[in-house]
Short mmCIF file of C-alpha atoms in Angstrom, two decimals:
data_model
loop_
_atom_site.label_atom_id
_atom_site.label_comp_id
_atom_site.label_asym_id
_atom_site.label_seq_id
_atom_site.Cartn_x
_atom_site.Cartn_y
_atom_site.Cartn_z
CA MET A 18 -34.73 -35.96 61.91
CA THR A 19 -34.86 -33.68 58.87
CA ASP A 20 -32.04 -34.05 56.36
CA VAL A 21 -30.20 -30.81 55.70
CA LYS A 22 -29.50 -30.37 52.02
CA LYS A 23 -25.87 -29.61 51.31
CA PRO A 24 -25.02 -26.59 49.17
CA ALA A 25 -24.27 -27.49 45.56
CA ARG A 26 -20.57 -27.53 44.72
CA VAL A 27 -20.08 -25.05 41.88
CA VAL A 28 -16.59 -25.46 40.44
CA PHE A 29 -15.19 -22.62 38.36
CA VAL A 30 -12.24 -23.74 36.21
CA LEU A 31 -9.93 -20.86 35.31
CA GLN A 32 -6.64 -20.70 33.49
CA ASP A 33 -5.22 -18.51 36.27
CA LEU A 34 -6.01 -15.89 38.91
CA ALA A 35 -4.08 -13.14 37.14
CA PHE A 36 -5.33 -9.57 37.23
CA GLY A 37 -8.05 -9.55 34.59
CA GLY A 38 -11.71 -8.81 34.01
CA THR A 39 -12.93 -12.40 33.91
CA GLN A 40 -11.00 -13.28 37.04
CA ARG A 41 -12.36 -10.22 38.86
CA GLN A 42 -15.95 -11.07 37.90
CA ALA A 43 -15.46 -14.69 38.98
CA LEU A 44 -14.12 -13.50 42.31
CA GLU A 45 -17.06 -11.17 42.86
CA LEU A 46 -19.52 -13.91 41.92
CA GLY A 47 -17.87 -16.53 44.10
CA THR A 48 -17.74 -14.13 47.03
CA ARG A 49 -21.42 -13.17 46.79
CA LEU A 50 -23.13 -16.48 45.97
CA ASP A 51 -25.67 -17.59 48.58
CA ARG A 52 -23.56 -20.05 50.59
CA SER A 53 -26.66 -21.79 51.90
CA LEU A 54 -27.33 -22.90 48.31
CA PHE A 55 -23.95 -22.92 46.59
CA ALA A 56 -20.39 -23.80 47.62
CA PRO A 57 -18.01 -22.21 45.11
CA GLU A 58 -14.54 -23.59 44.35
CA PHE A 59 -11.86 -22.24 42.01
CA TRP A 60 -9.61 -24.69 40.14
CA MET A 61 -6.69 -23.11 38.28
CA LEU A 62 -4.71 -24.70 35.45
CA THR A 63 -1.62 -22.58 36.15
CA ASP A 64 0.12 -21.13 39.18
CA VAL A 65 -0.59 -17.42 38.67
CA ARG A 66 -1.97 -16.03 41.92
CA ASP A 67 -2.55 -12.27 41.65
CA PHE A 68 -6.12 -12.47 42.99
CA ALA A 69 -5.46 -15.40 45.35
CA PRO A 70 -5.33 -13.29 48.55
CA LYS A 71 -8.77 -11.83 47.83
CA ALA A 72 -10.22 -15.25 47.03
CA GLU A 73 -8.77 -16.73 50.21
CA ALA A 74 -10.14 -13.82 52.24
CA ALA A 75 -13.58 -14.58 50.78
CA GLY A 76 -13.32 -18.19 51.94
CA ILE A 77 -13.28 -19.68 48.44
CA PRO A 78 -11.36 -22.99 48.26
CA LEU A 79 -8.54 -22.76 45.72
CA VAL A 80 -7.02 -25.72 43.86
CA TRP A 81 -3.81 -25.21 41.87
CA LEU A 82 -3.60 -27.97 39.28
CA SER A 83 -0.05 -27.20 38.17
CA PRO A 84 3.00 -25.38 39.58
CA ASN A 85 3.72 -23.96 36.13
CA PRO A 86 2.85 -20.47 34.82
CA THR A 87 1.51 -21.83 31.51
CA VAL A 88 -0.90 -24.61 30.58
CA GLY A 89 0.69 -27.92 29.61
CA LEU A 90 -0.01 -31.62 29.61
CA ALA A 91 0.52 -31.77 33.38
CA SER A 92 -2.23 -29.17 33.90
CA LEU A 93 -4.69 -31.06 31.72
CA ALA A 94 -3.86 -34.42 33.30
CA ALA A 95 -4.42 -32.92 36.74
CA LEU A 96 -7.76 -31.50 35.60
CA TRP A 97 -8.83 -34.91 34.28
CA HIS A 98 -8.02 -36.65 37.57
CA ARG A 99 -9.51 -33.88 39.70
CA LEU A 100 -12.81 -34.06 37.82
CA LYS A 101 -12.86 -37.83 38.16
CA GLU A 102 -12.13 -37.85 41.89
CA HIS A 103 -14.01 -34.71 42.98
CA ARG A 104 -17.09 -34.56 40.75
CA PRO A 105 -18.70 -31.11 40.93
CA ASP A 106 -22.43 -30.52 41.02
CA VAL A 107 -22.07 -27.70 38.48
CA LEU A 108 -19.00 -27.13 36.31
CA VAL A 109 -18.35 -23.60 35.01
CA PRO A 110 -15.25 -23.19 32.82
CA LEU A 111 -14.06 -19.62 32.29
CA THR A 112 -11.79 -18.35 29.47
CA ALA A 113 -10.74 -20.28 26.38
CA VAL A 114 -8.56 -23.19 27.49
CA PRO A 115 -10.85 -24.27 30.36
CA ASN A 116 -13.89 -23.96 28.09
CA ILE A 117 -12.28 -26.39 25.66
CA TRP A 118 -10.79 -29.04 27.91
CA ALA A 119 -13.14 -28.98 30.88
CA ARG A 120 -16.08 -29.54 28.53
CA ILE A 121 -14.35 -32.37 26.65
CA PHE A 122 -13.27 -34.10 29.87
CA ALA A 123 -16.72 -33.66 31.43
CA LYS A 124 -18.34 -35.25 28.38
CA MET A 125 -15.91 -38.18 28.44
CA GLN A 126 -16.56 -38.74 32.15
CA GLY A 127 -20.33 -38.29 31.94
CA LEU A 128 -20.35 -35.18 34.12
CA ALA A 129 -23.30 -32.81 34.04
CA PRO A 130 -24.37 -30.08 34.21
CA VAL A 131 -21.71 -28.00 32.49
CA ILE A 132 -22.27 -24.29 31.83
CA GLY A 133 -20.20 -22.91 28.96
CA THR A 134 -19.19 -19.26 29.12
CA CYS A 135 -18.29 -16.71 26.45
CA ARG A 136 -16.96 -13.43 27.81
CA GLY A 137 -15.00 -11.66 25.11
CA GLY A 138 -15.31 -10.71 21.48
CA GLY A 139 -12.94 -13.43 20.33
CA ALA A 140 -14.09 -16.09 22.79
CA ILE A 141 -16.40 -17.97 20.43
CA ALA A 142 -13.65 -18.57 17.87
CA ARG A 143 -10.92 -19.26 20.44
CA GLN A 144 -13.13 -21.77 22.25
CA HIS A 145 -14.13 -23.56 19.02
CA GLU A 146 -17.81 -23.09 19.86
CA ARG A 147 -18.77 -24.18 16.36
CA PHE A 148 -17.72 -27.69 17.38
CA LEU A 149 -17.98 -27.67 21.19
CA LYS A 150 -21.21 -25.74 21.78
CA GLY A 151 -23.15 -28.96 22.35
CA LEU A 152 -20.90 -30.14 25.19
CA CYS A 153 -22.65 -28.00 27.79
CA SER A 154 -26.12 -27.80 29.31
CA HIS A 155 -26.39 -24.04 28.99
CA HIS A 156 -24.37 -21.02 27.87
CA ILE A 157 -23.80 -17.79 29.77
CA VAL A 158 -22.54 -14.79 27.79
CA ASN A 159 -21.90 -11.26 29.02
CA ALA A 160 -22.91 -9.35 25.88
CA ALA A 161 -25.80 -9.63 23.43
CA PRO A 162 -23.62 -9.90 20.29
CA LEU A 163 -22.10 -13.09 21.70
CA ALA A 164 -25.58 -14.58 22.13
CA ARG A 165 -26.44 -13.73 18.53
CA THR A 166 -23.24 -15.34 17.26
CA LEU A 167 -23.93 -18.54 19.20
CA GLU A 168 -27.45 -18.63 17.77
CA ALA A 169 -26.03 -18.22 14.26
CA LEU A 170 -23.90 -21.31 14.95
CA GLY A 171 -27.03 -23.27 15.80
CA ARG A 172 -27.23 -22.94 19.57
CA PRO A 173 -30.90 -22.60 20.61
CA ALA A 174 -31.71 -19.14 21.95
CA ALA A 175 -33.40 -20.71 24.98
CA ALA A 176 -30.10 -22.36 25.96
CA ILE A 177 -28.28 -19.01 26.17
CA THR A 178 -28.53 -16.48 28.98
CA CYS A 179 -26.93 -13.04 28.68
CA ILE A 180 -25.76 -11.78 32.07
CA PRO A 181 -23.93 -8.44 31.88
CA ASN A 182 -20.98 -7.92 34.17
CA GLY A 183 -21.68 -6.24 37.47
CA VAL A 184 -19.78 -3.49 39.26
CA ASP A 185 -19.49 -2.78 42.98
CA THR A 186 -20.80 0.78 43.13
CA GLY A 187 -19.98 0.97 46.83
CA TYR A 188 -16.32 0.25 46.10
CA PHE A 189 -15.95 2.26 42.90
CA LEU A 190 -17.10 5.70 44.03
CA PRO A 191 -16.58 9.10 42.39
CA PRO A 192 -13.91 11.08 44.24
CA PRO A 193 -15.01 14.16 46.18
CA ASP A 194 -14.97 17.44 44.28
CA GLU A 195 -11.81 18.65 46.01
CA LEU A 196 -9.93 15.61 44.68
CA ARG A 197 -10.89 16.07 41.05
CA PRO A 198 -7.82 15.75 38.80
CA VAL A 199 -6.04 18.91 37.76
CA ARG A 200 -4.05 17.12 35.05
CA GLU A 201 -5.47 15.96 31.74
CA VAL A 202 -4.93 12.22 32.10
CA VAL A 203 -6.30 9.85 29.47
CA LEU A 204 -6.41 6.46 31.17
CA CYS A 205 -6.47 3.03 29.55
CA LEU A 206 -6.70 0.06 31.91
CA ALA A 207 -6.54 -3.00 29.65
CA ARG A 208 -4.68 -6.24 29.15
CA PHE A 209 -1.85 -5.88 26.66
CA CYS A 210 -3.17 -8.20 23.94
CA GLU A 211 -4.32 -8.07 20.32
CA ASP A 212 -7.98 -7.51 21.17
CA LYS A 213 -7.26 -4.20 22.93
CA ASP A 214 -5.33 -2.67 19.98
CA HIS A 215 -3.14 -0.31 22.02
CA GLU A 216 -1.40 0.78 18.83
CA THR A 217 -4.54 2.60 17.70
CA LEU A 218 -4.83 4.32 21.08
CA ILE A 219 -1.21 5.49 20.99
CA ARG A 220 -1.72 6.88 17.49
CA ALA A 221 -4.97 8.53 18.62
CA PHE A 222 -3.15 10.15 21.51
CA GLU A 223 -0.61 11.65 19.12
CA TYR A 224 -3.56 13.47 17.57
CA VAL A 225 -4.78 14.50 21.04
CA ALA A 226 -1.37 15.83 22.09
CA ALA A 227 -1.26 18.15 19.08
CA LYS A 228 -4.44 19.82 20.37
CA ARG A 229 -3.95 19.34 24.12
CA PRO A 230 -0.21 19.62 24.84
CA ARG A 231 -0.79 19.17 28.59
CA ALA A 232 -2.53 15.82 28.13
CA GLU A 233 -0.96 12.56 29.31
CA LEU A 234 -1.72 8.96 28.34
CA TRP A 235 -1.47 6.33 31.07
CA LEU A 236 -1.42 2.69 29.95
CA VAL A 237 -2.06 0.29 32.83
CA GLY A 238 -1.93 -3.47 32.37
CA ASP A 239 -0.02 -6.67 31.84
CA GLY A 240 -0.22 -9.33 29.17
CA PRO A 241 1.57 -11.05 26.30
CA LEU A 242 2.13 -7.84 24.31
CA ARG A 243 3.52 -5.80 27.19
CA THR A 244 6.95 -5.41 25.59
CA ARG A 245 5.45 -4.49 22.23
CA VAL A 246 3.15 -1.85 23.73
CA ARG A 247 5.99 -0.30 25.70
CA THR A 248 8.14 -0.25 22.56
CA LEU A 249 5.37 1.50 20.61
CA ALA A 250 5.04 4.06 23.39
CA SER A 251 8.80 4.66 23.54
CA ARG A 252 8.96 5.26 19.78
CA SER A 253 6.00 7.65 19.64
CA PRO A 254 6.79 11.30 18.86
CA VAL A 255 4.89 12.16 22.07
CA ARG A 256 6.62 9.49 24.17
CA GLY A 257 7.34 12.00 26.93
CA LEU A 258 3.60 12.21 27.60
CA ILE A 259 2.96 8.44 27.74
CA ARG A 260 3.38 6.39 30.90
CA THR A 261 3.02 2.64 31.40
CA TYR A 262 2.18 0.94 34.69
CA PRO A 263 1.69 -2.69 35.74
CA ALA A 264 -1.80 -3.95 36.53
CA SER A 265 -3.02 -3.53 40.10
CA PRO A 266 -5.65 -5.32 42.21
CA ASP A 267 -7.05 -1.89 43.11
CA PRO A 268 -7.39 0.38 40.06
CA ARG A 269 -9.16 3.18 41.92
CA PRO A 270 -6.06 5.39 42.38
CA PHE A 271 -5.65 5.43 38.60
CA PHE A 272 -9.30 6.32 38.02
CA GLN A 273 -9.05 9.13 40.58
CA GLN A 274 -6.30 10.77 38.50
CA ALA A 275 -8.10 10.42 35.17
CA SER A 276 -10.15 12.91 33.19
CA VAL A 277 -11.19 10.45 30.46
CA VAL A 278 -11.06 6.66 30.21
CA ALA A 279 -10.27 5.36 26.72
CA LEU A 280 -10.54 1.90 25.18
CA SER A 281 -9.51 1.09 21.60
CA SER A 282 -10.59 -2.56 21.44
CA VAL A 283 -11.29 -4.38 18.18
CA ARG A 284 -13.16 -7.18 20.02
CA GLU A 285 -14.96 -7.08 23.36
CA GLY A 286 -17.58 -8.64 25.56
CA LEU A 287 -18.72 -6.16 28.21
CA PRO A 288 -15.51 -4.63 29.59
CA ASN A 289 -15.20 -4.32 33.35
CA VAL A 290 -12.94 -1.31 33.05
CA LEU A 291 -15.71 0.78 31.51
CA LEU A 292 -18.19 -0.28 34.19
CA GLU A 293 -15.67 0.68 36.88
CA ALA A 294 -14.84 3.98 35.19
CA MET A 295 -18.51 4.89 34.85
CA ALA A 296 -19.16 3.95 38.47
CA MET A 297 -16.43 6.41 39.42
CA GLY A 298 -18.12 9.16 37.44
CA LEU A 299 -15.79 9.23 34.45
CA PRO A 300 -16.68 9.82 30.79
CA VAL A 301 -15.63 7.22 28.24
CA ALA A 302 -14.11 7.39 24.76
CA ALA A 303 -14.23 3.92 23.24
CA THR A 304 -14.79 1.85 20.14
CA ALA A 305 -18.27 0.62 19.24
CA VAL A 306 -17.54 -3.12 19.40
CA GLY A 307 -19.04 -6.07 21.28
CA GLY A 308 -21.19 -5.05 24.22
CA ILE A 309 -19.75 -1.54 24.54
CA PRO A 310 -22.70 0.14 22.75
CA ASP A 311 -25.03 -1.54 25.28
CA LEU A 312 -23.07 0.12 28.06
CA VAL A 313 -21.98 3.52 26.75
CA VAL A 314 -24.76 5.83 25.54
CA PRO A 315 -23.30 8.22 22.95
CA ASP A 316 -23.51 11.90 23.91
CA GLN A 317 -24.81 10.94 27.36
CA THR A 318 -22.11 8.89 29.07
CA GLY A 319 -19.34 8.99 26.49
CA LEU A 320 -18.35 9.02 22.84
CA LEU A 321 -17.97 6.03 20.51
CA CYS A 322 -16.19 5.50 17.21
CA PRO A 323 -15.39 2.62 14.84
CA PRO A 324 -12.42 0.38 15.69
CA ARG A 325 -8.98 0.91 14.13
CA ASN A 326 -9.71 4.60 13.52
CA PRO A 327 -7.13 6.60 15.50
CA GLU A 328 -8.23 9.96 14.15
CA ALA A 329 -11.88 9.45 15.21
CA LEU A 330 -10.85 8.16 18.63
CA GLY A 331 -8.42 11.04 19.04
CA GLU A 332 -11.11 13.57 18.12
CA ASN A 333 -13.45 12.12 20.74
CA ILE A 334 -10.80 12.16 23.46
CA ALA A 335 -9.77 15.71 22.61
CA ALA A 336 -13.40 16.87 22.60
CA LEU A 337 -13.94 15.50 26.11
CA LEU A 338 -10.72 17.03 27.43
CA ALA A 339 -11.71 20.40 25.99
CA ASP A 340 -15.13 20.56 27.68
CA GLU A 341 -15.13 20.16 31.46
CA ASP A 342 -18.90 20.68 31.76
CA LYS A 343 -19.53 17.87 29.29
CA ARG A 344 -17.10 15.59 31.12
CA LEU A 345 -18.83 16.19 34.43
CA ALA A 346 -22.31 15.71 32.95
CA PHE A 347 -21.30 12.51 31.17
CA GLY A 348 -19.67 11.24 34.35
CA LYS A 349 -22.80 11.90 36.40
CA ASN A 350 -24.97 10.14 33.81
CA ALA A 351 -22.54 7.23 33.70
CA ARG A 352 -22.71 6.70 37.44
CA GLU A 353 -26.51 6.72 37.38
CA ARG A 354 -26.57 4.22 34.51
CA VAL A 355 -24.40 1.59 36.17
CA GLU A 356 -26.26 1.98 39.46
CA ALA A 357 -29.54 1.27 37.68
CA LEU A 358 -28.52 -1.51 35.29
CA PHE A 359 -25.23 -3.16 36.26
CA SER A 360 -25.30 -3.92 39.96
CA MET A 361 -23.47 -6.86 41.49
CA ALA A 362 -26.70 -8.05 43.10
CA GLN A 363 -28.37 -8.40 39.68
CA MET A 364 -25.38 -10.23 38.23
CA VAL A 365 -25.19 -12.70 41.12
CA ARG A 366 -28.91 -13.43 41.28
CA ARG A 367 -29.08 -14.16 37.57
CA HIS A 368 -26.20 -16.62 37.82
CA GLU A 369 -27.90 -18.28 40.77
CA ALA A 370 -31.06 -18.67 38.69
CA VAL A 371 -29.10 -20.47 35.95
CA PHE A 372 -27.40 -22.74 38.49
CA GLU A 373 -30.73 -23.60 40.11
CA HIS A 374 -32.23 -24.38 36.71
CA VAL A 375 -29.51 -26.76 35.53
CA LEU A 376 -29.35 -28.46 38.94
CA ALA A 377 -33.07 -29.14 38.70
CA GLY A 378 -32.44 -30.94 35.42
CA GLY A 379 -34.66 -28.54 33.54
CA PRO A 380 -34.97 -28.65 29.77
CA ALA A 381 -32.78 -26.49 27.56
CA GLN A 382 -34.68 -23.30 28.14
CA ARG A 383 -33.92 -19.98 29.74
CA PRO A 384 -34.38 -20.23 33.51
CA ALA A 385 -36.93 -18.07 35.27
CA GLY A 386 -35.26 -15.10 36.91
CA ALA A 387 -32.23 -15.16 34.64
CA GLY A 388 -33.59 -12.60 32.21
CA PRO A 389 -33.59 -12.64 28.41
CA ALA A 390 -30.73 -13.72 26.21
CA ARG A 391 -30.50 -10.23 24.72
CA ASP A 392 -30.38 -7.43 27.22
#
């Protein structure tokens, strides 16, 4: 009788399942992994369940390590015991706190392989990669600048794989012509946190409103600076043109109302919101930080400017609002670009190649099929 090999248990440790780019990418990856080879599980350090219904519908086992909304000693103790009693075949921590403690606990318990992840412009500092980079078998990053920073800290290039985020181009579709927006909506879908620098965007929009008095700014998101962002919006001289909305599991209705998608980040990995916007045929006005220049081609799919420069960002937004032909051409180019380079199938297969490599106990080198460290 032939033994049937069990799928490898791939455990993703997340801080939460809140609405966010990392959580959405984890959900897409877990949903699409080849279940004959991999059995994904999500372990959460806190009890924040925004994406839980989608994960449950995808058949992904969910483990809530704490009933609390924030990480504390109880969360970490539960993670320690869970790792000890339910040893994964591959451990993949996501976001800062899991990347710190899951790696430390795995090292103390002799667990391997562990795949460290860096997914945002500030991730390397927040995760103390200078000191913890050696506690994992391999690194996955989602933007080339992150790979270069890890290398500068001494991580071998062969132990780093850059896998850009993917976007579901069948889900994020351009609206039909008859549903094109008639209002001039500038849309920002982003977590309210320091990295996104909403203050610069609000100041940029004040410049836009002076030129385009019919324009509106929609700020969609949640996060630790929600109150601050809403206060800034309420005190703006153009506050009557600024709206704020909570984050949603389905952002498509917001995209369908938008003329331009704007992002004023000071640090980034490869932002999902821009992939989704481009898949829906929208032009982008953003800052040239992190992996954004690898995604947005200036004067073809959008316009870029330096961070913390509200006048330059405002000029770019106003220029796009003023030229419908350019907006439509950029949107068409954007859709074609994400279809060619940022598919979900590519993202999933490249993760699977890394998982297969570390499970095989291969040396610290880039796995075949995973692609280069710098895309």
